[in-house]
PDB file of C-alpha atoms and ligand atoms in Angstrom:
ATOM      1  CA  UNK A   1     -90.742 113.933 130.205  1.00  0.00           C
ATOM      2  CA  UNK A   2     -91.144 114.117 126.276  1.00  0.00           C
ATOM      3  CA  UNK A   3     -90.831 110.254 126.076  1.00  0.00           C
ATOM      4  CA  UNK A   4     -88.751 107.358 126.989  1.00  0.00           C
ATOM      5  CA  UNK A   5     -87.706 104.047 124.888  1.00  0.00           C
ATOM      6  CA  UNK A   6     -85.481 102.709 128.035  1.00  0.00           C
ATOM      7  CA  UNK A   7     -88.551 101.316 129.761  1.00  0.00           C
ATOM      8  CA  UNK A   8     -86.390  98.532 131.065  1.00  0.00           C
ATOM      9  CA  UNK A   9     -83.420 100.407 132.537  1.00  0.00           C
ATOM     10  CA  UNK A  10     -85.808 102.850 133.804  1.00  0.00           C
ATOM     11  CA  UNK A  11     -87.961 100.394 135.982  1.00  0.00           C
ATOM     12  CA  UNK A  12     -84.862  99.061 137.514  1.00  0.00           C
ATOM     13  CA  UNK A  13     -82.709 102.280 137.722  1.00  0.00           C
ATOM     14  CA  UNK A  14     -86.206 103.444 139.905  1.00  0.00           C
ATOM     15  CA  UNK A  15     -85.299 100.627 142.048  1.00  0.00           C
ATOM     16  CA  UNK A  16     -81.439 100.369 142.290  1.00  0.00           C
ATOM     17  CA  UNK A  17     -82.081 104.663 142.614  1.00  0.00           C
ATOM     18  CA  UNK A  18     -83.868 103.714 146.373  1.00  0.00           C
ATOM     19  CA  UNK A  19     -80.518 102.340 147.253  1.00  0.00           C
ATOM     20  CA  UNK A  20     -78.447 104.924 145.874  1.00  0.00           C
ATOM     21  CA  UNK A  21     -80.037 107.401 147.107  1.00  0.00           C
ATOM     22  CA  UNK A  22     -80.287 105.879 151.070  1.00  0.00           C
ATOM     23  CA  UNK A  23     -76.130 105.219 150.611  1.00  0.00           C
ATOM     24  CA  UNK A  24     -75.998 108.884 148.760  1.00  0.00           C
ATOM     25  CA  UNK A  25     -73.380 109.519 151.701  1.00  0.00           C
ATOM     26  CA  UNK A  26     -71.348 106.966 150.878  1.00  0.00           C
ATOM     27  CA  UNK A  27     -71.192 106.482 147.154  1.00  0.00           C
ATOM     28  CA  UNK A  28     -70.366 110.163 147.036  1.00  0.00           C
ATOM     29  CA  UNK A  29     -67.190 109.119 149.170  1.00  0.00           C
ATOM     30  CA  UNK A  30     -66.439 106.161 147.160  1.00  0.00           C
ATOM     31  CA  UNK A  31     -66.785 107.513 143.592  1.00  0.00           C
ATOM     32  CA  UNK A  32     -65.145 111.328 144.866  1.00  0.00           C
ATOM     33  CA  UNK A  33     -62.065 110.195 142.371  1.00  0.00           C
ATOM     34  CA  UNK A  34     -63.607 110.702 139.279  1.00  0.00           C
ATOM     35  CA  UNK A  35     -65.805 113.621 140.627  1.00  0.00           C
ATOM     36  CA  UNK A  36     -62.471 115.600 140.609  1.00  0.00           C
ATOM     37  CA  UNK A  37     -61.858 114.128 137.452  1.00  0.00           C
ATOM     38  CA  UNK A  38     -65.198 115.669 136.040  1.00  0.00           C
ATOM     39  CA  UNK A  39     -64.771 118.858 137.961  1.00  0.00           C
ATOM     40  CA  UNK A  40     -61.006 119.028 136.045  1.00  0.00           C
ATOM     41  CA  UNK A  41     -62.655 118.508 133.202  1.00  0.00           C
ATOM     42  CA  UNK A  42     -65.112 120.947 133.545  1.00  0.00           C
ATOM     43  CA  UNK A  43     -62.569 123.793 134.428  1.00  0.00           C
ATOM     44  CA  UNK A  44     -60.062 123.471 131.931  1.00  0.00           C
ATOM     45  CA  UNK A  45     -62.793 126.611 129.794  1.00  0.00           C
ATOM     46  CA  UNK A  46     -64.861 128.747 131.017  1.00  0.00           C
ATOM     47  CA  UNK A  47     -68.512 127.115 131.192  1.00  0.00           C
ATOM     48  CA  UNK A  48     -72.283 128.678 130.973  1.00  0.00           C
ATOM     49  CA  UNK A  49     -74.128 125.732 130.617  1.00  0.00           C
ATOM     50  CA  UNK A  50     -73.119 122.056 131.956  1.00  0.00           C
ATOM     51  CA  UNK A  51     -75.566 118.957 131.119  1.00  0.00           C
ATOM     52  CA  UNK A  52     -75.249 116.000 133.555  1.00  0.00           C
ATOM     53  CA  UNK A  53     -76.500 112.672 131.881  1.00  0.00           C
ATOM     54  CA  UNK A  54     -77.427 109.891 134.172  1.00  0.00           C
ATOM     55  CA  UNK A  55     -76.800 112.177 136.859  1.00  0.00           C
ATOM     56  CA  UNK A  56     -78.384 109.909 139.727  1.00  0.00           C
ATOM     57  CA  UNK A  57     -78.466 111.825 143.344  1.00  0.00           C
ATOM     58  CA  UNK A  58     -76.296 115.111 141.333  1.00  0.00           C
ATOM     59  CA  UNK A  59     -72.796 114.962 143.377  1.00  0.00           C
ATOM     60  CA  UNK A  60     -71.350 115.640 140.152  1.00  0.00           C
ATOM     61  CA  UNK A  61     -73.718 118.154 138.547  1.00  0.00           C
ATOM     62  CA  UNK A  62     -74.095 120.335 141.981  1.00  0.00           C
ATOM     63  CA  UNK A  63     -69.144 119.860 142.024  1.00  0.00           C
ATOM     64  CA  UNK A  64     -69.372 121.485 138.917  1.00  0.00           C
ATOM     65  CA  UNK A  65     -71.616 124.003 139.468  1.00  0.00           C
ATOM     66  CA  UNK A  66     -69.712 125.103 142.932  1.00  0.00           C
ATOM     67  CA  UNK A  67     -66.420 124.419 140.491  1.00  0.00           C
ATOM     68  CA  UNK A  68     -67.218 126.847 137.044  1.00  0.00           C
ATOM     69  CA  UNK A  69     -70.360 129.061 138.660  1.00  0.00           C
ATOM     70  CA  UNK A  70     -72.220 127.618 135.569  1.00  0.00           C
ATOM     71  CA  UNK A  71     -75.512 126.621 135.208  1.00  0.00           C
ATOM     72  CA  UNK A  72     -76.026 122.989 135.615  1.00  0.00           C
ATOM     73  CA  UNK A  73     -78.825 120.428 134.470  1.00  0.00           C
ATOM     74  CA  UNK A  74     -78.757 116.833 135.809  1.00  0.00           C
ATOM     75  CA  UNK A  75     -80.823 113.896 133.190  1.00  0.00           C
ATOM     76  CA  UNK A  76     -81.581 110.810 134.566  1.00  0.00           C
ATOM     77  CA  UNK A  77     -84.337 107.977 134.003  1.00  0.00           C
ATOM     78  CA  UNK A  78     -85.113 107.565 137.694  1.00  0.00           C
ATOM     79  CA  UNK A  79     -87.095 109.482 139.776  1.00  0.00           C
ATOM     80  CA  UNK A  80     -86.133 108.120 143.080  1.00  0.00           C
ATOM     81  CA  UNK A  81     -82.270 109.114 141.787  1.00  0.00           C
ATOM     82  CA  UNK A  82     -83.908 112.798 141.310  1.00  0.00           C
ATOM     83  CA  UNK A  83     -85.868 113.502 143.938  1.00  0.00           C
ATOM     84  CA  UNK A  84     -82.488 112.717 146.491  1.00  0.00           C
ATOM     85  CA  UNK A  85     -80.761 115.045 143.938  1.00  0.00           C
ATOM     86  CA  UNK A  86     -83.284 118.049 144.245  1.00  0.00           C
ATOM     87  CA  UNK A  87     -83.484 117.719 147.630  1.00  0.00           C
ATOM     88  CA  UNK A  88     -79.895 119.735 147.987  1.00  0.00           C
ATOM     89  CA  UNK A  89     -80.532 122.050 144.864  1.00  0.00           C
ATOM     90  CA  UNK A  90     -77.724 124.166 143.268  1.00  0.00           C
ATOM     91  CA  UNK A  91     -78.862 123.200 140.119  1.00  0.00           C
ATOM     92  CA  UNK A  92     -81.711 121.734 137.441  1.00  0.00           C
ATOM     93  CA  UNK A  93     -82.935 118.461 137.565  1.00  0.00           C
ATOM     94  CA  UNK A  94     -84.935 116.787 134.649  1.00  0.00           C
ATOM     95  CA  UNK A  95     -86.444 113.137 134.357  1.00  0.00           C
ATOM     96  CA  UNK A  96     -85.816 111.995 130.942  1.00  0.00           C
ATOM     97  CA  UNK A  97     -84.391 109.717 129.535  1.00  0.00           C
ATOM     98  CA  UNK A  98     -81.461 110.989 127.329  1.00  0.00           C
ATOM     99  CA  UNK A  99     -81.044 108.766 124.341  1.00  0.00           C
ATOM    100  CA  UNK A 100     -84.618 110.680 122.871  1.00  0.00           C
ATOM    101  CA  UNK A 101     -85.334 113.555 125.670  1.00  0.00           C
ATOM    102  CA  UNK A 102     -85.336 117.286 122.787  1.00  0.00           C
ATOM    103  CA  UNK A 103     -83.099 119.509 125.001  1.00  0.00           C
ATOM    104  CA  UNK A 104     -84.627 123.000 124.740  1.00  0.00           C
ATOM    105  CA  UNK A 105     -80.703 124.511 125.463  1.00  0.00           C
ATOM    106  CA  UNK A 106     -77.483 123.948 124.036  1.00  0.00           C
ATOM    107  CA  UNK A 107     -74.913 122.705 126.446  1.00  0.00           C
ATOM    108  CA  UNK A 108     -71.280 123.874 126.264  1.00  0.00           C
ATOM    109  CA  UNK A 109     -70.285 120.664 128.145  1.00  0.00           C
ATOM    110  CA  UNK A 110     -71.631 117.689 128.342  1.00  0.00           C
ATOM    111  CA  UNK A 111     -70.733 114.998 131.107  1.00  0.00           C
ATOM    112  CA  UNK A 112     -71.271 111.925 133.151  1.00  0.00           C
ATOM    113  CA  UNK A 113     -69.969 110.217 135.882  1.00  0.00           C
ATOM    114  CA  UNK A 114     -71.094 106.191 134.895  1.00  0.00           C
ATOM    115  CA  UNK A 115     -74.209 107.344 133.296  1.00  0.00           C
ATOM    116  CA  UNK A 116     -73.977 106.733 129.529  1.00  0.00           C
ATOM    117  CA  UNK A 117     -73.508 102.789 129.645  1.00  0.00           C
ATOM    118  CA  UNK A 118     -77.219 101.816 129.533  1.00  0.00           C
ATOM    119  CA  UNK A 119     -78.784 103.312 126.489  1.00  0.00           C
ATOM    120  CA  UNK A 120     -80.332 100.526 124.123  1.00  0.00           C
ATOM    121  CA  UNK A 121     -79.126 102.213 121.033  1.00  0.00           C
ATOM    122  CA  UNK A 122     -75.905 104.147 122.339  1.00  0.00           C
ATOM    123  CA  UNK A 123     -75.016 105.954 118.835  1.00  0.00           C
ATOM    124  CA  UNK A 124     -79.057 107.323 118.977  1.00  0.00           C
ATOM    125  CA  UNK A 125     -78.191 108.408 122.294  1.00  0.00           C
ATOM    126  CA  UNK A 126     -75.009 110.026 121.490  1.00  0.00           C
ATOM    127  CA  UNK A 127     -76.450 111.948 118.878  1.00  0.00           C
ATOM    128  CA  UNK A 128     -79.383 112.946 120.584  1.00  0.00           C
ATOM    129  CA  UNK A 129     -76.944 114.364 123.211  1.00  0.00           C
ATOM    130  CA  UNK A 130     -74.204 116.159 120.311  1.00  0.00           C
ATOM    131  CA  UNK A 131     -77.921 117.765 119.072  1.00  0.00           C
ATOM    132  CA  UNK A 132     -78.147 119.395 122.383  1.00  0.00           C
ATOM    133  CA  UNK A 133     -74.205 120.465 122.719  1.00  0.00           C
ATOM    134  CA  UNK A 134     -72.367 123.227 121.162  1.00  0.00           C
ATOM    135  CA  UNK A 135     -68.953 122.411 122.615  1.00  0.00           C
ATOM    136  CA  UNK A 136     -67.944 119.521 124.413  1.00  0.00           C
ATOM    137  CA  UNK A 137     -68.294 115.706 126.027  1.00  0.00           C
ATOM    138  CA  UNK A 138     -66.731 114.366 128.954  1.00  0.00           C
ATOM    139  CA  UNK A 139     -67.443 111.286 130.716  1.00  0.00           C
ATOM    140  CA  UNK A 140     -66.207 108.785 132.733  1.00  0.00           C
ATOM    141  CA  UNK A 141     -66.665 104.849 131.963  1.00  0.00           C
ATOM    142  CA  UNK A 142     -65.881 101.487 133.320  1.00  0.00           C
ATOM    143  CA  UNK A 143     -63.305  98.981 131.810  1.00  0.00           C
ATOM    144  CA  UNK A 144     -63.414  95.587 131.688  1.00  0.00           C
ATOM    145  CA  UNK A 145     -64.736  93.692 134.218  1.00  0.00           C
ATOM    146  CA  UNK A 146     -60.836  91.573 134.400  1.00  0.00           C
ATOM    147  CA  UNK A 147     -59.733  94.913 135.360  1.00  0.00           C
ATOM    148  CA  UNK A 148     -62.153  95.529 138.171  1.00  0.00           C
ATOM    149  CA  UNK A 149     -61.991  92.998 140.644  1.00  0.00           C
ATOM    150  CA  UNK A 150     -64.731  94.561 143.092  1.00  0.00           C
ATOM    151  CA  UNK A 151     -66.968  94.437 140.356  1.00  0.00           C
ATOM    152  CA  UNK A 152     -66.327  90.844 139.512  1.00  0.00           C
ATOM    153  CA  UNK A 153     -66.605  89.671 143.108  1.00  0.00           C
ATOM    154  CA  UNK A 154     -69.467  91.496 143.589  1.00  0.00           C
ATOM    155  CA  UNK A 155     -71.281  89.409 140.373  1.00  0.00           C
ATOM    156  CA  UNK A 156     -70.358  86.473 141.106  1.00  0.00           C
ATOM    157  CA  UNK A 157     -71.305  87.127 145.501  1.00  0.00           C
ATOM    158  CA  UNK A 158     -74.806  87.870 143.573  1.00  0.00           C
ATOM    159  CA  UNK A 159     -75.188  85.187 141.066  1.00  0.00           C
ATOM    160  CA  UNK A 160     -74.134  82.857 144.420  1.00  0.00           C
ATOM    161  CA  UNK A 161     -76.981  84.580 145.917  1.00  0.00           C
ATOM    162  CA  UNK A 162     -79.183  83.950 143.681  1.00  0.00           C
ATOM    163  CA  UNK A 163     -78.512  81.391 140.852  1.00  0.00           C
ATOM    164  CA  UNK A 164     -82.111  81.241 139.508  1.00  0.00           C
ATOM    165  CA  UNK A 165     -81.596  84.922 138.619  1.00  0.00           C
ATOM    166  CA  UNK A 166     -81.062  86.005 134.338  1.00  0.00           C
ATOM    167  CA  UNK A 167     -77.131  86.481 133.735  1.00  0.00           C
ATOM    168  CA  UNK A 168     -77.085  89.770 132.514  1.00  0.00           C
ATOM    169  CA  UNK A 169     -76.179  90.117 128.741  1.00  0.00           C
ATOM    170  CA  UNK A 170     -72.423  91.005 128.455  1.00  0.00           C
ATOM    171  CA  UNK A 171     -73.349  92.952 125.433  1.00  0.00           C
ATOM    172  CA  UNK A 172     -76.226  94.910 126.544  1.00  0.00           C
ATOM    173  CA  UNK A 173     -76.082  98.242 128.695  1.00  0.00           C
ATOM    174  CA  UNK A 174     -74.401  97.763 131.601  1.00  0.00           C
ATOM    175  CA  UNK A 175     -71.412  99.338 133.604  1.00  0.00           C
ATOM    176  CA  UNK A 176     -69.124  97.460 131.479  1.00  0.00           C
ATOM    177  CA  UNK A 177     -70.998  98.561 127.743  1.00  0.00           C
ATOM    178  CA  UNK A 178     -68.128 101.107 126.874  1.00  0.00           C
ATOM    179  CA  UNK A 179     -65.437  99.019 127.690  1.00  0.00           C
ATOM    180  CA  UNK A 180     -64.257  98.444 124.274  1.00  0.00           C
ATOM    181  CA  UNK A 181     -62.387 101.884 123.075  1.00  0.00           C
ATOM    182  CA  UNK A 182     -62.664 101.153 119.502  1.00  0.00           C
ATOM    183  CA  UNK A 183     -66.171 100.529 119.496  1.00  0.00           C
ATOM    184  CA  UNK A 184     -66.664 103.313 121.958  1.00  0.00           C
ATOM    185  CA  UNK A 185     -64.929 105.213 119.080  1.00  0.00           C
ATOM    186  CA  UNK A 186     -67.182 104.181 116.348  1.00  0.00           C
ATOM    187  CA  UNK A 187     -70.340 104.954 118.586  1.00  0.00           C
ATOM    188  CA  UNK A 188     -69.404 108.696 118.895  1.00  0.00           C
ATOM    189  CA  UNK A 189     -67.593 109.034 115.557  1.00  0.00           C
ATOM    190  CA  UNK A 190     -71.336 107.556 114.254  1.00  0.00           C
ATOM    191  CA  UNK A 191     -73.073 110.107 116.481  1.00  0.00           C
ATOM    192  CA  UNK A 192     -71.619 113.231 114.882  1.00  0.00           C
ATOM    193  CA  UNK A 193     -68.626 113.495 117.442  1.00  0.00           C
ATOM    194  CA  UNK A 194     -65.276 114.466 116.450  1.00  0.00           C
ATOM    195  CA  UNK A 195     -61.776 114.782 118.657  1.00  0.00           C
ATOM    196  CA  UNK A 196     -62.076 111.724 120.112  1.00  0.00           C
ATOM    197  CA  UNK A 197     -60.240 110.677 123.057  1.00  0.00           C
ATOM    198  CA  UNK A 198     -59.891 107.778 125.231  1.00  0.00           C
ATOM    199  CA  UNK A 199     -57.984 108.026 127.927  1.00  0.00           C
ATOM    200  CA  UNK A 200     -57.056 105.029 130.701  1.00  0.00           C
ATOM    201  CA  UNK A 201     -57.445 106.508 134.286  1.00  0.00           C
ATOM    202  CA  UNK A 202     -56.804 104.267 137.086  1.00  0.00           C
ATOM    203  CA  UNK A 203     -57.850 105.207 141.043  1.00  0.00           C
ATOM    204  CA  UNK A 204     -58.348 103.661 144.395  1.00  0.00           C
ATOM    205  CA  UNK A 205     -61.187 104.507 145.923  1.00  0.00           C
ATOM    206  CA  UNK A 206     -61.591 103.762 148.989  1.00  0.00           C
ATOM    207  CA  UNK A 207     -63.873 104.234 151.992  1.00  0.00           C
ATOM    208  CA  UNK A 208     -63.745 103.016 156.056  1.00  0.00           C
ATOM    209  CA  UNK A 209     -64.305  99.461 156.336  1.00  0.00           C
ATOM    210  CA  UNK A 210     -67.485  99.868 158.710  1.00  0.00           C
ATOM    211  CA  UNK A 211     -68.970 101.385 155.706  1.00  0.00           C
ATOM    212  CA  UNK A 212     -68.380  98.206 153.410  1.00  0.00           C
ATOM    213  CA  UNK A 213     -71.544  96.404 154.691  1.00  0.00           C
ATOM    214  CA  UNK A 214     -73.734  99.084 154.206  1.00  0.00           C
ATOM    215  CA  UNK A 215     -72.651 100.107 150.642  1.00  0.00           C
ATOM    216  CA  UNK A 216     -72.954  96.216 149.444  1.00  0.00           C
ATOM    217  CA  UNK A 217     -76.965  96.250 151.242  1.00  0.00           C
ATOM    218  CA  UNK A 218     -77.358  99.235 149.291  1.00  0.00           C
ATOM    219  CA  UNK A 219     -75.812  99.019 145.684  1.00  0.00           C
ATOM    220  CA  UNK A 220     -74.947  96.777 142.747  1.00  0.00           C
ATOM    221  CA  UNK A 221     -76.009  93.000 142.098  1.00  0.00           C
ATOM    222  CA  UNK A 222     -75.372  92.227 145.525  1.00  0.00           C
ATOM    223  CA  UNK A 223     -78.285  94.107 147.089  1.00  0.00           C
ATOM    224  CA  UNK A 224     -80.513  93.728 144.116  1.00  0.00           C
ATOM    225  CA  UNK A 225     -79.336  89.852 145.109  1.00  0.00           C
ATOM    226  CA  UNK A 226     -80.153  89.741 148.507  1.00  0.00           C
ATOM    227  CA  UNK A 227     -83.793  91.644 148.064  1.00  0.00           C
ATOM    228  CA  UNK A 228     -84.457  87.899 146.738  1.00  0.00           C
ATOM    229  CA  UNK A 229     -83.852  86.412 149.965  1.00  0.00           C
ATOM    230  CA  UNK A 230     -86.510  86.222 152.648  1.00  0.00           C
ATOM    231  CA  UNK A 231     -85.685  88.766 154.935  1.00  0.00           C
ATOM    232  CA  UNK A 232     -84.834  86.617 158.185  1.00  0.00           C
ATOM    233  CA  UNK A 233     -82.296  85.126 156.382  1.00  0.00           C
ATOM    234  CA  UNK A 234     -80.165  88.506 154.972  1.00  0.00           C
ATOM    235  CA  UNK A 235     -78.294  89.284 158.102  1.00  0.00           C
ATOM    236  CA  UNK A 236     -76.522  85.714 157.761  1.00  0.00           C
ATOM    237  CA  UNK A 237     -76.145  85.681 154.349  1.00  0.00           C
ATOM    238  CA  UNK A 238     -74.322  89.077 154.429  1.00  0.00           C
ATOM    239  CA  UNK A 239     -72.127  87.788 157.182  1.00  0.00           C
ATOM    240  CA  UNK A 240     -70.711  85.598 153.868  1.00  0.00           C
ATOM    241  CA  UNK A 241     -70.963  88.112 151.660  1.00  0.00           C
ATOM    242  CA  UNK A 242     -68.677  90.599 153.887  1.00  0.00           C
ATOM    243  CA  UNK A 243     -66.037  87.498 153.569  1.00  0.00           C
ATOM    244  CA  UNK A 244     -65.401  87.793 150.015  1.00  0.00           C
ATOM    245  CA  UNK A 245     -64.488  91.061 150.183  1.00  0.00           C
ATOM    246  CA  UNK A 246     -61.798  90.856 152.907  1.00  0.00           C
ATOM    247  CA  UNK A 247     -59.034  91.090 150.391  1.00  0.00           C
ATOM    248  CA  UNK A 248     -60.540  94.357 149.419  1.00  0.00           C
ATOM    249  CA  UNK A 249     -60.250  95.636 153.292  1.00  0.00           C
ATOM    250  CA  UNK A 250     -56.981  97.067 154.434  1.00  0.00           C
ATOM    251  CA  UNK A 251     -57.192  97.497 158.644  1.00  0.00           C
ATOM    252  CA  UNK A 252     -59.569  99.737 158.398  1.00  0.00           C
ATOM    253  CA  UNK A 253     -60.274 101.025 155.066  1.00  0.00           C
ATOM    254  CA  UNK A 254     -61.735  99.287 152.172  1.00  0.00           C
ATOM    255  CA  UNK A 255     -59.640  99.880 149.088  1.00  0.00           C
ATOM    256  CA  UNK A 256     -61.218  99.164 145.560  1.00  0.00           C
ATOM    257  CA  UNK A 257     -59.197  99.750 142.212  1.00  0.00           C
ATOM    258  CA  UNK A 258     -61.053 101.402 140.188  1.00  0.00           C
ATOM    259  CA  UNK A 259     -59.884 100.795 135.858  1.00  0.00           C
ATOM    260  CA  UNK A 260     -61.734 103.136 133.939  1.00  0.00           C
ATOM    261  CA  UNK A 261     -62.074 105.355 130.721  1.00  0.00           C
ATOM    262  CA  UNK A 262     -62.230 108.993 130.180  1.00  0.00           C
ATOM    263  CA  UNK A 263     -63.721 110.318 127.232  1.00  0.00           C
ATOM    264  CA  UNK A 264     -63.316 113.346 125.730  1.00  0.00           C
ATOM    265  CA  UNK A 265     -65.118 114.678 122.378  1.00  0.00           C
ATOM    266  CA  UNK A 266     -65.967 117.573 120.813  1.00  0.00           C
ATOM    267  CA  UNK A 267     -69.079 118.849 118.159  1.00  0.00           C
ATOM    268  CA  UNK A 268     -67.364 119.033 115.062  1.00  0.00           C
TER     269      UNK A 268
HETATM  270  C1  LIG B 301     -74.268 104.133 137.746  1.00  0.00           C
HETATM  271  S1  LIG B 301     -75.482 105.328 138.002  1.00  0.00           S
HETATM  272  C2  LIG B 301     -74.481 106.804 138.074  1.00  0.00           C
HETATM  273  C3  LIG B 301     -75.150 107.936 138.796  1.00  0.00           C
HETATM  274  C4  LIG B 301     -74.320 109.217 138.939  1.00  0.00           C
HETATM  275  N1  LIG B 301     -73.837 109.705 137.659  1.00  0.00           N
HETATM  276  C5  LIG B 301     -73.176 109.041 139.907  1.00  0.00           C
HETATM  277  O1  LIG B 301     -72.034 108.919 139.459  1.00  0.00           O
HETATM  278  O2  LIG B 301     -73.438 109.029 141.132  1.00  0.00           O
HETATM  279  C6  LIG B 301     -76.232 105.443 136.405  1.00  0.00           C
HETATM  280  C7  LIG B 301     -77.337 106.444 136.286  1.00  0.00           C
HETATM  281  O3  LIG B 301     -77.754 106.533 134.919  1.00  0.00           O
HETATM  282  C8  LIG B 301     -79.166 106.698 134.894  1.00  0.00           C
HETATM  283  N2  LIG B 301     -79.670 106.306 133.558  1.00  0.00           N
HETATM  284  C9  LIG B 301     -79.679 105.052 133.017  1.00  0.00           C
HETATM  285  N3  LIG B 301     -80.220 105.102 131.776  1.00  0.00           N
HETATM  286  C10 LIG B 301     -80.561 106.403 131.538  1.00  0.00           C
HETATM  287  C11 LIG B 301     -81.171 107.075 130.435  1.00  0.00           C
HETATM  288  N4  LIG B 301     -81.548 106.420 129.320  1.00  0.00           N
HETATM  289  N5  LIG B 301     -81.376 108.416 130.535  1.00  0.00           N
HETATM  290  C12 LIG B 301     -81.026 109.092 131.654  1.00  0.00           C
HETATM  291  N6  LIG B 301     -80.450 108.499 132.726  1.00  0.00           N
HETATM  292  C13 LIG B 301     -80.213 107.170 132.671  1.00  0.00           C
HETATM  293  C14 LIG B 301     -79.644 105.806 136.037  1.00  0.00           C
HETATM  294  O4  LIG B 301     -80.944 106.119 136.459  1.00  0.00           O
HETATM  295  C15 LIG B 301     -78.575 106.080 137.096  1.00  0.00           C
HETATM  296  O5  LIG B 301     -78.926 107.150 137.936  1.00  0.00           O
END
């Protein structure tokens, strides 16, 4: 990798990327919504080159690469993200980290599926990214966390968990960083982005409830909550954990609304 200024995110994406990558199955399932989305996205033109920023275990990059027949590159910080995404191939994966990695192609489209949120200086990142497009961004960001009650329970299950832990900073990168349209706006405008769009898109995603348990040991401030706890004492405390999320579970399927963002921009 050329170099790397998100030391922070990258350390802990490494981490969190162990989890991902073990409920790879699963995630895949629960975040299939706005894969489509992407893959839409992606075939509205015809495509030659697709970049995939923050690309994680590459459902997304390897969708649109079955979708358009284009070649696809997948970015991302961590390498235990990457080396679950090479292992089904289908297309390029890099380690870099995008807000400074020099692109050696130009991109006709740009995306990312929840992978643009945790650059320290967003507006460098954008522009390192427009640098390395010739046509145009798509990607797919959280809203508020009042608008995504899984997310919210999941916090506060955590800081429960573990109350000694940091808060994380509500204005630092994190899922919820793009919330804000208007400043999402500014960022790109900033970054040499023009046509911008930002489009509410709302989805349930949903998966079988047996599933539920393993996706909370696995991902988000729950599991990076419990890896605090001794380990004799997890299989209770998840026992209590699975209880706050029984208004999310529906007989037998878990169903999480999902309030999101898609972004659309073009170079100018
Ligand atoms: C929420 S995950 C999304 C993963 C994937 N796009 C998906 O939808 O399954 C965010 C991803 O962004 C990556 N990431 C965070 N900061 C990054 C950076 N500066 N450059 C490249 N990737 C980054 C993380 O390693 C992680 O894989």
């Amino acid at each position: 990798m050329t170099s790397e200024v998100n030391s922070e995110q990258a350390t802990w994406w490494n981490t969190a990327g162990e989890g991902w990558a073990q409920a790879q199955d699963i995630v895949g399932l629960v975040l299939k919504p706005f894969e489509d989305l992407l893959v839409e996205v992606a075939r509205q033109r015809p495509r030659t080159r697709v970049l995939d920023v923050g690309c994680g275990t590459g459902a997304v990059t390897r969708a649109i690469a079955d979708a358009t027949g284009a070649s696809c590159v997948g970015v991302d910080i961590a390498e235990s993200m990457l080396a679950a995404a090479r292992a089904h191939g289908k297309a390029e994966f890099v380690r870099a980290d995008a807000q400074v990695h020099a692109f050696d192609t130009d991109f006709d489209l740009v995306v990312s599926r929840f992978g643009v949120m945790f650059f320290a200086d967003p507006t460098a990142a954008f522009a390192n990214l427009r640098k390395a497009a010739s046509g145009e961004l798509g990607f797919v960001t959280w809203r508020g966390r009042d608008e995504n009650p899984f997310m919210t329970t999941a916090s506060e299950v955590a800081a429960r968990l573990a109350p000694d832990a940091p808060a994380p900073d509500p204005n630092g990168p994190g899922p919820h960083s793009l919330a804000d349209p208007d400043h999402t706006r500014a960022v790109l405008g900033e970054a040499g982005w023009t046509g911008v769009e930002v489009t509410p898109v709302d989805r349930t995603c949903t998966m079988p409830a047996d599933l539920l348990v393993p996706y909370l040991s696995n991902m988000g401030p729950v599991s990076r909550a419990l890896r605090e706890a001794p380990e004799e004492e997890r299989g209770s405390l998840m026992d209590g954990v699975r209880k706050a999320f029984d208004g999310f579970v529906h007989d037998d399927e878990v169903r999480i609304p999902a309030a999101c963002w898609l972004v659309t921009a073009r170079v100018p």
